């Protein structure tokens, strides 16, 4: 619940801050530390301070060696004024390019990234002239879920 409130507050603050700007703002929602499913790439909010825009969104996932794991380029999406929460329907008809890494093979086969360190980048481009409108990158460490550990005999 607290996380949801923080996300909503972040979106509102970003909307207020970028209301007068011509570009969009991209907010990435964190996934759980121990897993990342392919549909998690759509957990993004794009804040559009201007009027309705047709945009193309590009999502890139790179591993710790800065090698492409996945690159997704959407078909044009209409962004309304304000905050636009994306869903997996934006991925319909998108171009999916998997890299030549073991993580890419596992992601393509299972729909889940293996444990490791990754950089997630979401970029938004104007659909008419391919002009960059906004982007955001986030580093994530996907690690195994560990059982709780006792810190003292009383626990």
GROMACS .gro file of C-alpha atoms in nm, residues 38-133:
model
   96
   38UNK     CA    1   0.825  -1.035  -1.991
   39UNK     CA    2   0.498  -0.850  -1.924
   40UNK     CA    3   0.678  -0.640  -1.662
   41UNK     CA    4   0.828  -0.426  -1.941
   42UNK     CA    5   0.489  -0.257  -1.976
   43UNK     CA    6   0.481  -0.143  -1.612
   44UNK     CA    7   0.549   0.213  -1.718
   45UNK     CA    8   0.372   0.547  -1.695
   46UNK     CA    9   0.433   0.811  -1.959
   47UNK     CA   10   0.340   1.164  -1.858
   48UNK     CA   11   0.244   1.379  -2.154
   49UNK     CA   12   0.212   1.750  -2.066
   50UNK     CA   13   0.115   1.857  -2.419
   51UNK     CA   14  -0.187   1.760  -2.627
   52UNK     CA   15  -0.249   1.412  -2.761
   53UNK     CA   16   0.059   1.265  -2.936
   54UNK     CA   17   0.124   0.960  -3.148
   55UNK     CA   18   0.447   0.806  -3.024
   56UNK     CA   19   0.662   0.499  -3.067
   57UNK     CA   20   0.801   0.343  -2.753
   58UNK     CA   21   1.123   0.146  -2.742
   59UNK     CA   22   1.216  -0.081  -2.451
   60UNK     CA   23   1.572  -0.211  -2.419
   61UNK     CA   24   1.709  -0.460  -2.170
   62UNK     CA   25   2.089  -0.498  -2.148
   63UNK     CA   26   2.291  -0.729  -1.925
   64UNK     CA   27   2.583  -0.631  -1.702
   65UNK     CA   28   2.820  -0.662  -2.001
   66UNK     CA   29   2.605  -0.397  -2.179
   67UNK     CA   30   2.493  -0.655  -2.437
   68UNK     CA   31   2.137  -0.641  -2.572
   69UNK     CA   32   1.906  -0.900  -2.419
   70UNK     CA   33   1.583  -0.764  -2.568
   71UNK     CA   34   1.472  -0.466  -2.773
   72UNK     CA   35   1.101  -0.401  -2.829
   73UNK     CA   36   0.972  -0.130  -3.063
   74UNK     CA   37   0.599  -0.063  -3.054
   75UNK     CA   38   0.364   0.044  -3.327
   76UNK     CA   39   0.241   0.403  -3.286
   77UNK     CA   40   0.061   0.459  -2.955
   78UNK     CA   41  -0.168   0.755  -2.886
   79UNK     CA   42  -0.071   0.934  -2.566
   80UNK     CA   43  -0.341   1.142  -2.407
   81UNK     CA   44  -0.263   1.456  -2.211
   82UNK     CA   45  -0.160   1.364  -1.857
   83UNK     CA   46  -0.044   1.031  -1.715
   84UNK     CA   47  -0.073   0.729  -1.945
   85UNK     CA   48  -0.033   0.389  -1.779
   86UNK     CA   49   0.078   0.131  -2.031
   87UNK     CA   50  -0.038  -0.227  -2.050
   88UNK     CA   51   0.059  -0.535  -2.248
   89UNK     CA   52  -0.187  -0.436  -2.524
   90UNK     CA   53   0.069  -0.174  -2.635
   91UNK     CA   54   0.296  -0.467  -2.718
   92UNK     CA   55   0.054  -0.609  -2.975
   93UNK     CA   56   0.216  -0.593  -3.317
   94UNK     CA   57   0.548  -0.472  -3.174
   95UNK     CA   58   0.885  -0.574  -3.316
   96UNK     CA   59   1.065  -0.799  -3.067
   97UNK     CA   60   1.441  -0.844  -3.118
   98UNK     CA   61   1.617  -1.086  -2.884
   99UNK     CA   62   1.994  -1.060  -2.843
  100UNK     CA   63   2.250  -1.339  -2.874
  101UNK     CA   64   2.294  -1.406  -2.504
  102UNK     CA   65   2.198  -1.688  -2.271
  103UNK     CA   66   1.964  -1.447  -2.091
  104UNK     CA   67   1.793  -1.372  -2.424
  105UNK     CA   68   1.742  -1.742  -2.491
  106UNK     CA   69   1.599  -1.801  -2.143
  107UNK     CA   70   1.372  -1.494  -2.167
  108UNK     CA   71   1.242  -1.602  -2.508
  109UNK     CA   72   1.182  -1.960  -2.391
  110UNK     CA   73   1.038  -1.902  -2.042
  111UNK     CA   74   0.921  -1.540  -2.046
  112UNK     CA   75   1.136  -1.476  -1.738
  113UNK     CA   76   1.482  -1.321  -1.703
  114UNK     CA   77   1.747  -1.530  -1.528
  115UNK     CA   78   1.924  -1.396  -1.221
  116UNK     CA   79   2.171  -1.117  -1.294
  117UNK     CA   80   2.216  -0.744  -1.330
  118UNK     CA   81   2.028  -0.564  -1.606
  119UNK     CA   82   1.968  -0.214  -1.734
  120UNK     CA   83   1.613  -0.134  -1.846
  121UNK     CA   84   1.562   0.166  -2.073
  122UNK     CA   85   1.234   0.303  -2.207
  123UNK     CA   86   1.249   0.569  -2.477
  124UNK     CA   87   0.962   0.756  -2.640
  125UNK     CA   88   0.982   0.899  -2.993
  126UNK     CA   89   0.744   1.112  -3.196
  127UNK     CA   90   0.578   0.877  -3.447
  128UNK     CA   91   0.586   1.138  -3.725
  129UNK     CA   92   0.950   1.249  -3.721
  130UNK     CA   93   1.119   0.999  -3.484
  131UNK     CA   94   1.228   1.288  -3.259
  132UNK     CA   95   1.317   1.171  -2.905
  133UNK     CA   96   1.057   1.295  -2.655
   0.00000   0.00000   0.00000
